[in-house]
mmCIF file of C-alpha atoms in Angstrom:
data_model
loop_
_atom_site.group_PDB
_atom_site.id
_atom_site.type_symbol
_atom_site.label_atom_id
_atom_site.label_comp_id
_atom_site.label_asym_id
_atom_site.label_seq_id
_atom_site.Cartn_x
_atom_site.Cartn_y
_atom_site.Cartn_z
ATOM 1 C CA UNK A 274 142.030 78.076 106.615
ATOM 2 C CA UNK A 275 139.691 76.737 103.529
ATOM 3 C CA UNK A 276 137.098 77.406 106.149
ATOM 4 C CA UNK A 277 137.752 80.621 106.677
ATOM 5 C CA UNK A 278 138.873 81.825 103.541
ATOM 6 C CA UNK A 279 135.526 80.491 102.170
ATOM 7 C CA UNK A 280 133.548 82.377 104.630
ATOM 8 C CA UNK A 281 135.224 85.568 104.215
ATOM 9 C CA UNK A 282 134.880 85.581 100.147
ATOM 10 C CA UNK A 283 130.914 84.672 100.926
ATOM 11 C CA UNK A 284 130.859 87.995 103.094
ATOM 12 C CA UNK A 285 133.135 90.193 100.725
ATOM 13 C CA UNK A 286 130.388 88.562 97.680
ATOM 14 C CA UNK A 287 127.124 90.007 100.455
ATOM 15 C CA UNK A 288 128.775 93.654 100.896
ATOM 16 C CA UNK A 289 129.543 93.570 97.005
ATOM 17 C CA UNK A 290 125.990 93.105 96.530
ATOM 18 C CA UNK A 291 124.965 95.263 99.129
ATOM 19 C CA UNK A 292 127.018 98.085 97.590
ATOM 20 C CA UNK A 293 126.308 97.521 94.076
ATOM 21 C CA UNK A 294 124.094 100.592 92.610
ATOM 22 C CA UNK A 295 120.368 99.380 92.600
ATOM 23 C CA UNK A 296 118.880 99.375 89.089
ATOM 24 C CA UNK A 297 115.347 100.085 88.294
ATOM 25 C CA UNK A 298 112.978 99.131 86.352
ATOM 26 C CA UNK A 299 109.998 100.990 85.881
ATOM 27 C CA UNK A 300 106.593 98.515 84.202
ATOM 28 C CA UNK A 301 104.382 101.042 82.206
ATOM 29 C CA UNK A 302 105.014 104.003 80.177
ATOM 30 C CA UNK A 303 101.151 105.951 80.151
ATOM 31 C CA UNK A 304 101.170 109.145 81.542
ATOM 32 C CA UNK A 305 102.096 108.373 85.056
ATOM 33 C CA UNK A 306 104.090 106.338 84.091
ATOM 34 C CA UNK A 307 106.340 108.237 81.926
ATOM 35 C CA UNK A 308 106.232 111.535 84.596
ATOM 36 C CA UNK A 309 107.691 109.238 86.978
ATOM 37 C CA UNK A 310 110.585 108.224 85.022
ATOM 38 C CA UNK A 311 111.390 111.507 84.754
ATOM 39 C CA UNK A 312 111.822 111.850 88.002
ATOM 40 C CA UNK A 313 113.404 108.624 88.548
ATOM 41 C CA UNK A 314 115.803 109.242 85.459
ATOM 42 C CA UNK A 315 117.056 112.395 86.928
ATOM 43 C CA UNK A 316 117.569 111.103 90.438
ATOM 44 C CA UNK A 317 119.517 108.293 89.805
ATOM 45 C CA UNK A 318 122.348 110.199 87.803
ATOM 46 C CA UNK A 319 122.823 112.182 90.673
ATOM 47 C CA UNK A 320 122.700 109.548 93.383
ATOM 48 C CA UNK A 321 125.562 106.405 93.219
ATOM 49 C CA UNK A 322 123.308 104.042 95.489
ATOM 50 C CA UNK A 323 121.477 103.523 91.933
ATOM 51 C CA UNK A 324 122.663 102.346 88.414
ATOM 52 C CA UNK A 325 122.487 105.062 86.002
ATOM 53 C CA UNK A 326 120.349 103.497 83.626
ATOM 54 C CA UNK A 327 116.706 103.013 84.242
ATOM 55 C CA UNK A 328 114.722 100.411 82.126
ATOM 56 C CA UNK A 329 110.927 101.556 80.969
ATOM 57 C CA UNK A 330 108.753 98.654 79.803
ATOM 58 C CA UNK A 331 106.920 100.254 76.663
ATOM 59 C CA UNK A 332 103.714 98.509 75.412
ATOM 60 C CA UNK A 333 104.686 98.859 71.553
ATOM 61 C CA UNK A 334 102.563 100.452 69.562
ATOM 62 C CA UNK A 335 102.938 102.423 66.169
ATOM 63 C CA UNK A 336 102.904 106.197 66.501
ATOM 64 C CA UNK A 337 103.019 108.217 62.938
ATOM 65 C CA UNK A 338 104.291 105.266 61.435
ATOM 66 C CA UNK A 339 107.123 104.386 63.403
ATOM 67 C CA UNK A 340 107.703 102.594 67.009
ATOM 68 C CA UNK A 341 106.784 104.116 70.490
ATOM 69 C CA UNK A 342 110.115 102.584 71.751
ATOM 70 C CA UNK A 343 112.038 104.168 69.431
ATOM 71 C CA UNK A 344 110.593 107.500 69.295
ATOM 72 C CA UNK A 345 111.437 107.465 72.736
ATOM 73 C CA UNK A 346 115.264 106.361 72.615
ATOM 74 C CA UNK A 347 115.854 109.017 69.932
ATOM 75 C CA UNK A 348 113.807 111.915 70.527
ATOM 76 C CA UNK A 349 113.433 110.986 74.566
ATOM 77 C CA UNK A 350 109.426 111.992 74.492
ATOM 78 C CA UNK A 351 106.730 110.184 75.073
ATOM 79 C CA UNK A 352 104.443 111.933 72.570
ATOM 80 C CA UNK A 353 101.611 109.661 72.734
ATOM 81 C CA UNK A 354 101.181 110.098 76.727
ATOM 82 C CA UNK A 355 103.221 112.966 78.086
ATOM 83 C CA UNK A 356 104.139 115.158 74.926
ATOM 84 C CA UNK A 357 105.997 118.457 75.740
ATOM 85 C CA UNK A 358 108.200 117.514 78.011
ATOM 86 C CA UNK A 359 111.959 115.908 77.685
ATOM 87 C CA UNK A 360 112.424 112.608 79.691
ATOM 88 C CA UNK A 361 116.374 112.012 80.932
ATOM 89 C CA UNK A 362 118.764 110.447 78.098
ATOM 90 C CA UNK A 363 119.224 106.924 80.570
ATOM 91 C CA UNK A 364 115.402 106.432 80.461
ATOM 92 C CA UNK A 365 115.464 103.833 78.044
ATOM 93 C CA UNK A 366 112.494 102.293 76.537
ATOM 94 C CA UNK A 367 112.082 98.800 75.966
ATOM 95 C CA UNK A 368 109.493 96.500 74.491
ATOM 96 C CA UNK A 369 110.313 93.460 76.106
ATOM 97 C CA UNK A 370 108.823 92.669 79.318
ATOM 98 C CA UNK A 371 111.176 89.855 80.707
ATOM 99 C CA UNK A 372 114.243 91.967 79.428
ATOM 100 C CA UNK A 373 113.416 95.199 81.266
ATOM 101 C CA UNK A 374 112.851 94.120 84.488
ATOM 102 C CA UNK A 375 115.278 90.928 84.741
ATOM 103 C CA UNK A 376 117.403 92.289 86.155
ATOM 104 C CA UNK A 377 116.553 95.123 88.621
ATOM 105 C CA UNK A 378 116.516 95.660 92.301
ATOM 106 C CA UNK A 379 113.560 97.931 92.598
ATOM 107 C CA UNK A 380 111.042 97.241 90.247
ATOM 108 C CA UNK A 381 107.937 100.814 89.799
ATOM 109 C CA UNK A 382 104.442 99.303 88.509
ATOM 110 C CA UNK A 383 102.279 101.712 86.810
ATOM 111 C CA UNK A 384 100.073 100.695 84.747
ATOM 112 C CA UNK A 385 95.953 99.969 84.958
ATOM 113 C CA UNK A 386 95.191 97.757 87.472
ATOM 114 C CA UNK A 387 93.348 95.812 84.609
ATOM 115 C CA UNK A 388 96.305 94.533 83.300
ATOM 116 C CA UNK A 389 98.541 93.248 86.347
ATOM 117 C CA UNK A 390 97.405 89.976 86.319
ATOM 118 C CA UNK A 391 99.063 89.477 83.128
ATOM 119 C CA UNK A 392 102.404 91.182 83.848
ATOM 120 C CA UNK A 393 102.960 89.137 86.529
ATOM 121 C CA UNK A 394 102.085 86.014 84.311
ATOM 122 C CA UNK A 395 104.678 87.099 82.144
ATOM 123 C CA UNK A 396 107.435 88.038 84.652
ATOM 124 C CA UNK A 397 107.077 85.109 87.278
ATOM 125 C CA UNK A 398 110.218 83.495 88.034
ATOM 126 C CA UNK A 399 111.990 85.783 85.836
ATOM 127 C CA UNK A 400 112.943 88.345 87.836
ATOM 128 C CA UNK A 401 114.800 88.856 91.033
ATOM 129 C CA UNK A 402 113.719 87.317 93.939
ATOM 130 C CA UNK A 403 115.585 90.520 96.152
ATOM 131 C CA UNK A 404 113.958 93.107 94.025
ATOM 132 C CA UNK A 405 111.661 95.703 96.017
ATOM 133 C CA UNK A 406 108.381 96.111 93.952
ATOM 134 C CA UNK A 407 106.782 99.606 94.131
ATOM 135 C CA UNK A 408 103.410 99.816 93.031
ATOM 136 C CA UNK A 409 101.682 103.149 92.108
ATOM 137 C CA UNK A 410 98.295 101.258 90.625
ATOM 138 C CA UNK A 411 95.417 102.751 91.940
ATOM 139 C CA UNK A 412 92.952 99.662 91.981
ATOM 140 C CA UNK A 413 91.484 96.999 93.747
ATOM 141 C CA UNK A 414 90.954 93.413 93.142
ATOM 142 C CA UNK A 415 88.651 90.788 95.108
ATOM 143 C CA UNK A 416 89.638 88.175 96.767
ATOM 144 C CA UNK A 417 88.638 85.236 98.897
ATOM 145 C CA UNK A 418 88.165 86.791 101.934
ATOM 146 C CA UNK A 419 86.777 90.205 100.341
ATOM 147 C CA UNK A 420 88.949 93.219 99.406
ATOM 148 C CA UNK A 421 92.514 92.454 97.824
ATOM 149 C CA UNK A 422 94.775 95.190 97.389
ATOM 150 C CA UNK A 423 96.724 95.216 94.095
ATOM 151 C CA UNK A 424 100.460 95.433 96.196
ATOM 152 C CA UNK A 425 99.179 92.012 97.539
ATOM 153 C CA UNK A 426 97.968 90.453 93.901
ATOM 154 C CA UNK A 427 101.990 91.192 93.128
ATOM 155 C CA UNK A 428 103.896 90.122 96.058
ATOM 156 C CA UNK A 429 101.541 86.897 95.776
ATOM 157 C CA UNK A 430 102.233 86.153 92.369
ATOM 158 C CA UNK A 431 105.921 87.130 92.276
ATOM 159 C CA UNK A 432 106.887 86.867 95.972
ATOM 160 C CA UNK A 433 108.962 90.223 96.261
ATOM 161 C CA UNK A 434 108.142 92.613 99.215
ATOM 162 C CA UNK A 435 106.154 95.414 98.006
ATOM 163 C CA UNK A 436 105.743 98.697 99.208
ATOM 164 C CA UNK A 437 103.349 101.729 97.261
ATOM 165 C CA UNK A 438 103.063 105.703 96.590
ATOM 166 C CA UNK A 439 99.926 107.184 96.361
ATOM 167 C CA UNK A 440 99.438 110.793 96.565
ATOM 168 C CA UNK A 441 97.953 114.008 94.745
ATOM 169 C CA UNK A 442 100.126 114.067 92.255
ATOM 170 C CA UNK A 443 98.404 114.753 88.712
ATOM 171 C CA UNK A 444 101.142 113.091 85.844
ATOM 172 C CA UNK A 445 101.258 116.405 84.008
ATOM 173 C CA UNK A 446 101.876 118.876 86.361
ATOM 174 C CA UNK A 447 104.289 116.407 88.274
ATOM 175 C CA UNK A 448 106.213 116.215 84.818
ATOM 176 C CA UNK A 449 106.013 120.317 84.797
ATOM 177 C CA UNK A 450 108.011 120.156 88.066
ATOM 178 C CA UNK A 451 105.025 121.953 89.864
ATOM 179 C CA UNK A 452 105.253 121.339 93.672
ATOM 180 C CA UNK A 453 103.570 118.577 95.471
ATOM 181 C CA UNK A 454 103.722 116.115 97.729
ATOM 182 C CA UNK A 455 102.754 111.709 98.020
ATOM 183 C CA UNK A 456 103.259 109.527 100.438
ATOM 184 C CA UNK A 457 104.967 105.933 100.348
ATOM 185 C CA UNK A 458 103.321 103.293 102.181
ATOM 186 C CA UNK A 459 106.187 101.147 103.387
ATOM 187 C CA UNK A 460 106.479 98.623 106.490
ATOM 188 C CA UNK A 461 110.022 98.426 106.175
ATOM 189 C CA UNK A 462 111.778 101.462 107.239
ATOM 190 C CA UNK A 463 115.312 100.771 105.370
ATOM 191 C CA UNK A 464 112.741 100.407 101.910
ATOM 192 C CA UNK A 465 110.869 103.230 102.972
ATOM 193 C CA UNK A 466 114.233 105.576 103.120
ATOM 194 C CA UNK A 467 115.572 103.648 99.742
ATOM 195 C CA UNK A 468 112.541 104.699 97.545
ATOM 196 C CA UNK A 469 111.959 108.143 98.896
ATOM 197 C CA UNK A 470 115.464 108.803 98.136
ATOM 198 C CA UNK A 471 114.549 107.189 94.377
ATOM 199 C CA UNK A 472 111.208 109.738 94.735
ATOM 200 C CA UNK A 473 111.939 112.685 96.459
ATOM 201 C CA UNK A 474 112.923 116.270 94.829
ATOM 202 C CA UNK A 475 112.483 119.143 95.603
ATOM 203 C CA UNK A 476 108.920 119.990 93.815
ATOM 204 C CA UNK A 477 107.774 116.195 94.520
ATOM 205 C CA UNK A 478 108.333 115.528 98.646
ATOM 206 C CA UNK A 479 107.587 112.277 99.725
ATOM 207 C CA UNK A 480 106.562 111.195 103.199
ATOM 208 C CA UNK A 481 106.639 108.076 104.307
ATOM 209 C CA UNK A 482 104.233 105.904 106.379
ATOM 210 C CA UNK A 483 103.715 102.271 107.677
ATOM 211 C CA UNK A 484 100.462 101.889 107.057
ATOM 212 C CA UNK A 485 100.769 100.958 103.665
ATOM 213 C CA UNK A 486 97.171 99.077 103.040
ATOM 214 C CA UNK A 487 95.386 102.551 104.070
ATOM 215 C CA UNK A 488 97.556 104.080 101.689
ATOM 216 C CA UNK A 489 96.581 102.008 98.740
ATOM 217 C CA UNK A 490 93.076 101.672 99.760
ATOM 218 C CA UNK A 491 93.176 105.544 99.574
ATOM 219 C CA UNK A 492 94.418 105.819 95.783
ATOM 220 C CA UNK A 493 91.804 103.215 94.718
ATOM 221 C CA UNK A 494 89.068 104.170 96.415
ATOM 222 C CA UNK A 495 89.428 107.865 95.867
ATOM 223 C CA UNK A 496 88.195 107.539 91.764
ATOM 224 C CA UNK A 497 85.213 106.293 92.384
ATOM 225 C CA UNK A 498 84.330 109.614 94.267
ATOM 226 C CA UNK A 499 86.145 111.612 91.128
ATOM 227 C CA UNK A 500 83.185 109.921 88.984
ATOM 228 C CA UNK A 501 80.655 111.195 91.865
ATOM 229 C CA UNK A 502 82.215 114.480 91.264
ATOM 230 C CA UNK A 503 81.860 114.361 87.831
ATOM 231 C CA UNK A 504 78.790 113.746 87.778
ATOM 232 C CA UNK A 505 77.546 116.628 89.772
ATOM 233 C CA UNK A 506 79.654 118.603 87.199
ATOM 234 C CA UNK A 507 77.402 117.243 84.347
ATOM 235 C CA UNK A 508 74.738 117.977 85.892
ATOM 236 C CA UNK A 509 75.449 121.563 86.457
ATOM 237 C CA UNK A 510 74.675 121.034 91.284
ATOM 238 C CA UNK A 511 78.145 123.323 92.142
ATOM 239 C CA UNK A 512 80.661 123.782 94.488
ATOM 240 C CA UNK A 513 78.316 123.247 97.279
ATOM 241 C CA UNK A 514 77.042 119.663 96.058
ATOM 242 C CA UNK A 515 80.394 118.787 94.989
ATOM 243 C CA UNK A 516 81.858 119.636 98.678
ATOM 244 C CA UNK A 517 79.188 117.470 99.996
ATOM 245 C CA UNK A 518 80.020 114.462 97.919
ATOM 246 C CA UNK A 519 84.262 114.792 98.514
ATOM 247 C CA UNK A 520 83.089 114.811 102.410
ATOM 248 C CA UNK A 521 80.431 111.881 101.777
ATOM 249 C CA UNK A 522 83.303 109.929 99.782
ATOM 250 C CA UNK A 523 85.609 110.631 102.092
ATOM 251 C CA UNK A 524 83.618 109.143 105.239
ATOM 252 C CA UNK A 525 82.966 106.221 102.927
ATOM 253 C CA UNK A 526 86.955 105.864 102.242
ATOM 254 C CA UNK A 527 87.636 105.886 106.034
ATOM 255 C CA UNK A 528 84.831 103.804 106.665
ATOM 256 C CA UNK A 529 85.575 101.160 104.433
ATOM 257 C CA UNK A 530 89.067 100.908 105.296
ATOM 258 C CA UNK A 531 88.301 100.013 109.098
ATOM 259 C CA UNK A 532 86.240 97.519 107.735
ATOM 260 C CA UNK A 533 88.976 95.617 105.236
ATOM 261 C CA UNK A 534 92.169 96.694 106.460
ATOM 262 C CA UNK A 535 93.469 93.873 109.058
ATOM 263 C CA UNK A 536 96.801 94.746 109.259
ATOM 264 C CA UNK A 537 96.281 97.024 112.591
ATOM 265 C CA UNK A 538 94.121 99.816 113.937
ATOM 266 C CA UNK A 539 93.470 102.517 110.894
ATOM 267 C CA UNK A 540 94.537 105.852 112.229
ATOM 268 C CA UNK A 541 92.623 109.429 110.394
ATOM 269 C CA UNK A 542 96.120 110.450 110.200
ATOM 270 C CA UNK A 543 97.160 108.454 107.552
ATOM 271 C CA UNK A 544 93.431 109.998 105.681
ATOM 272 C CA UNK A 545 95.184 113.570 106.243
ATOM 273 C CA UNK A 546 98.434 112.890 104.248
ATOM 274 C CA UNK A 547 98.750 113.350 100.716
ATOM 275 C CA UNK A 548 97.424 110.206 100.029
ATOM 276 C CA UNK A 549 94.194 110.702 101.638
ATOM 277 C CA UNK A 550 92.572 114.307 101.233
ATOM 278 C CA UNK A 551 94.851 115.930 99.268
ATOM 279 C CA UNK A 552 94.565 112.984 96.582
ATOM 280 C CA UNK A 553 90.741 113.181 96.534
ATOM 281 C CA UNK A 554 90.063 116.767 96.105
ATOM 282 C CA UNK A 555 92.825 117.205 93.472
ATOM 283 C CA UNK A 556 90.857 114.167 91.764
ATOM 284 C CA UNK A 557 87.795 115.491 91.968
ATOM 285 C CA UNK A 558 89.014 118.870 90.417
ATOM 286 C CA UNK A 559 91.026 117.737 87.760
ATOM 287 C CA UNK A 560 91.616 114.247 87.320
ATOM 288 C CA UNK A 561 90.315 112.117 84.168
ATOM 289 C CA UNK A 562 87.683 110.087 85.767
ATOM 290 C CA UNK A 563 85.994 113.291 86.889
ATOM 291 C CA UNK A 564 86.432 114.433 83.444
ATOM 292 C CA UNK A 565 85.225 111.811 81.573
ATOM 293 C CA UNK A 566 81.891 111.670 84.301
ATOM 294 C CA UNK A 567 81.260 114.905 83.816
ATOM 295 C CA UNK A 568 81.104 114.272 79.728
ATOM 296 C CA UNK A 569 79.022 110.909 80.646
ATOM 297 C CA UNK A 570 76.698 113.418 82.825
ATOM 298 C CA UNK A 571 76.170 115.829 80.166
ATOM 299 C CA UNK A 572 76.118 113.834 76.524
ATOM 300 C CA UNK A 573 74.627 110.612 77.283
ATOM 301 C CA UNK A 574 77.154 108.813 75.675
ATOM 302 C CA UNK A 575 78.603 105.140 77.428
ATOM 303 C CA UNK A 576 81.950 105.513 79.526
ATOM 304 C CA UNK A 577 83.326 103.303 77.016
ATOM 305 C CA UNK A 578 82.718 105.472 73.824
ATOM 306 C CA UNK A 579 83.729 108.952 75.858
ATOM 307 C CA UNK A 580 86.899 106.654 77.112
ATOM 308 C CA UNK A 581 88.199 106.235 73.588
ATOM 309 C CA UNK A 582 87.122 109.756 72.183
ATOM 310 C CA UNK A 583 88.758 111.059 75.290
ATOM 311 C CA UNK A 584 91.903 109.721 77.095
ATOM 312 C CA UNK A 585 94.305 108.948 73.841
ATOM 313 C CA UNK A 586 94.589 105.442 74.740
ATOM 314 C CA UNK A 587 94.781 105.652 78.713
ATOM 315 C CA UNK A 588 92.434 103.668 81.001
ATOM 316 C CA UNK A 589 89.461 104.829 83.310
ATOM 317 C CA UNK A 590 90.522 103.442 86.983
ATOM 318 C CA UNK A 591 86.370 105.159 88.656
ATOM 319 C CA UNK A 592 84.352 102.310 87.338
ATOM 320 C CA UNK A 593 85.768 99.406 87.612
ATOM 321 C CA UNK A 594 87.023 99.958 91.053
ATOM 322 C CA UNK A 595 83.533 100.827 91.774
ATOM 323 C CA UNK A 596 82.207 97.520 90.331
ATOM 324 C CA UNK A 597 85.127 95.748 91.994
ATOM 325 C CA UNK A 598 84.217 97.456 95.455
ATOM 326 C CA UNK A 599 80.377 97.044 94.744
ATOM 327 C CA UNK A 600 81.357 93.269 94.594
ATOM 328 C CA UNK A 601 82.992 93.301 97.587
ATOM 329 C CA UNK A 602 80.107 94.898 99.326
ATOM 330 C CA UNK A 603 77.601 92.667 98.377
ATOM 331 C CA UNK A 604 79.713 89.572 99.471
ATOM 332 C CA UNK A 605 79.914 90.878 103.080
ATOM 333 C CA UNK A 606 75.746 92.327 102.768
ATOM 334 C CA UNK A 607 77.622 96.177 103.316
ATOM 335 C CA UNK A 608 75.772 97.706 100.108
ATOM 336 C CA UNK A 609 73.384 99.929 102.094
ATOM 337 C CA UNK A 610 76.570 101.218 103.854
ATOM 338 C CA UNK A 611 77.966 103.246 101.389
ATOM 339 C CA UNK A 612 74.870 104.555 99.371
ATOM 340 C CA UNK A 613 78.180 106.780 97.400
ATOM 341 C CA UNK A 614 79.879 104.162 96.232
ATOM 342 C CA UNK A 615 76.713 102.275 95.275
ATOM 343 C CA UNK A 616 75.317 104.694 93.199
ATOM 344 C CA UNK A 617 78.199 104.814 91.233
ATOM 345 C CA UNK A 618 77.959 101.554 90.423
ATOM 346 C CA UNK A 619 74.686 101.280 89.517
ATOM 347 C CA UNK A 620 74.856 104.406 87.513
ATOM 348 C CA UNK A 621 78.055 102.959 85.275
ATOM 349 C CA UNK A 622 76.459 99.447 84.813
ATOM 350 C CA UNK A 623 73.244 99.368 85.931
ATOM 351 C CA UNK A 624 71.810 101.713 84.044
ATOM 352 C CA UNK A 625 70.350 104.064 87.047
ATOM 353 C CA UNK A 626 69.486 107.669 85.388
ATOM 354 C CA UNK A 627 72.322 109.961 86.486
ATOM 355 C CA UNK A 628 70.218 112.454 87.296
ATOM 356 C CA UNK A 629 69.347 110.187 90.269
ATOM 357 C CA UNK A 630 72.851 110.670 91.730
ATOM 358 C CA UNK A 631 72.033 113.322 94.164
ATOM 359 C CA UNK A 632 68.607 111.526 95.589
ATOM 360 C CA UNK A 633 70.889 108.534 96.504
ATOM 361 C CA UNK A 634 72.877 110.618 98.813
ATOM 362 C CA UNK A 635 70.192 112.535 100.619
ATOM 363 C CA UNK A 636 69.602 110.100 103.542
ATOM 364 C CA UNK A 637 73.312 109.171 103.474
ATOM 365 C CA UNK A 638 73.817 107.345 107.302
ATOM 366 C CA UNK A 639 75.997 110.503 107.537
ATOM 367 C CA UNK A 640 72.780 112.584 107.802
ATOM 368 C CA UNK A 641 70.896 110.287 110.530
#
């Protein structure tokens, strides 16, 4: 009877757990960041499979004298990163790594894939080893064997499955409710259902997709084409030029993934979701590593200096994928492959004139 008793308070303890509301924690508070917990603030007050309260990891900083984290918690604004708009009351902002995500079940990373070597440092063995890790970094690190993807740099150093959303979804007009659509990259189909229902509303629909590493690979690679585009803003070549280089980029992105991605056959579907195409023109129209290219194109200034006078504190992701990629290239003798991503490269750190840009592309093995 011990036995049995024993065994059936172990299974009443699993569905307990089971049922219990999921909490979330999302790491990062930029722009994306804080656009997403709007979303995911709202949803989860309307939706019992989640805990009402969602944790935001805040970098603190001083803002007009007083504390991000608490200018947040009373006002419920991010004014440093998405002013204007209202974020849900159960958003709450918190300073302290460890503490925010301790204790959730799905944990959102957004933040510059600079910077996730270090939150995982800090969160290692702290956190849940259940949780469900969602990453929304567009980046890409190297690795042993070549390209690693920044979902794999996490699950590594924290061991948590991770799944990612990557889509063409600009933070500001996300957070002004204007429709759109991204895709989650999930292998797990349960997960997959889980965190679209965390995602979806109506103005932000989500699909979902197993190929998860094409996904990612997407968001990354598609900012170091926005900096292509850019430049041919700068340097006044038009809507024709600038069609040329999303294609060019494009061919690259595709390319390159059914070079690097192992996990299975890389199907141009995946390329055609919101992730893929959608993702890379909005980028190259609007996004801020366009923007800041464009300024680099036209003033002569370094990306560094425009980066500061520019983006209030938030990170260019174009150039240091590219250099990251660039590396990668040269490791497997690829360089010459992907004369777009190259130039890139060697116009943000080797000091190739920009007005070069153009000549690069011109015998492009897309031409021969």
């Amino acid at each position: 009877w011990r036995i049995s008793a024993g065994r059936q308070r172990s299974a009443d303890e699993t569905l307990a757990t089971m049922a219990a509301p999921r909490k979330v924690c999302i790491v990062g508070s930029g722009n994306w960041g804080s656009a997403i917990a709007k979303i995911v603030g709202a949803n989860v007050e309307q939706n019992p499979r989640f805990h009402n309260t969602v944790n935001m990891w805040v970098f603190e900083e001083m803002v007009a004298g007083r504390k991000l984290t608490e200018i947040i918690n009373t006002q419920h604004e991010n004014v440093k990163y998405l002013p204007g708009r209202k974020l849900p009351e159960n958003v709450v902002a918190v300073p302290d790594l460890v503490q925010a995500a301790s204790d959730a079940d799905i944990i959102v990373f957004v933040i510059p894939h600079q910077f996730i070597g270090k939150v995982c440092d800090t969160i290692r063995g702290k956190i849940k080893c259940s949780a469900l890790g969602l990453s929304l970094i567009k980046g890409v690190d190297e690795g042993p064997d070549g390209l690693k993807l920044i979902s794999d740099v996490i699950k590594e150093n924290l061991g948590i499955n991770m799944s990612v959303l990557m889509g063409a979804n600009i933070a500001n007009e996300v957070a002004d409710e204007k429709f759109c659509e991204t895709t989650i990259g999930c292998k797990n189909k349960t997960d997959g259902a889980l965190l679209k229902e965390l995602m979806q509303t109506s103005n932000f629909r989500v699909t979902v997709v197993e190929e998860s590493d094409v996904v990612e690979i997407c968001g990354a690679l598609k900012n170091i084409v926005a900096v292509g585009a850019g430049f041919c803003d700068g340097l006044g070549f038009g809507d024709n030029t600038k069609a040329a280089v999303i294609r060019l980029g494009l061919m690259e992105m595709i390319a390159f993934a059914r070079i690097f991605c192992t996990a299975g056959p890389v199907s141009s579907a995946t390329f055609l979701e919101s992730c893929g195409v959608a993702d890379l023109i909005t980028t190259c129209y609007g996004g801020r590593n366009r923007k800041v290219s464009e300024a680099f194109a036209k003033t002569g200034k370094s990306l560094e200096q425009l980066e500061k006078e520019m983006l209030n504190g938030q990170k260019l992701q174009g150039p240091a994928t590219a250099a990251e990629v660039h590396l990668i290239l040269k490791n497997k003798g690829l360089v010459d492959k992907f004369p777009l991503f190259s130039a890139v490269y060697q116009i943000c750190y080797e000091r190739r004139p920009v007005t070069e840009f153009i000549s690069c592309l011109q015998n492009h093995p897309e031409h021969m």
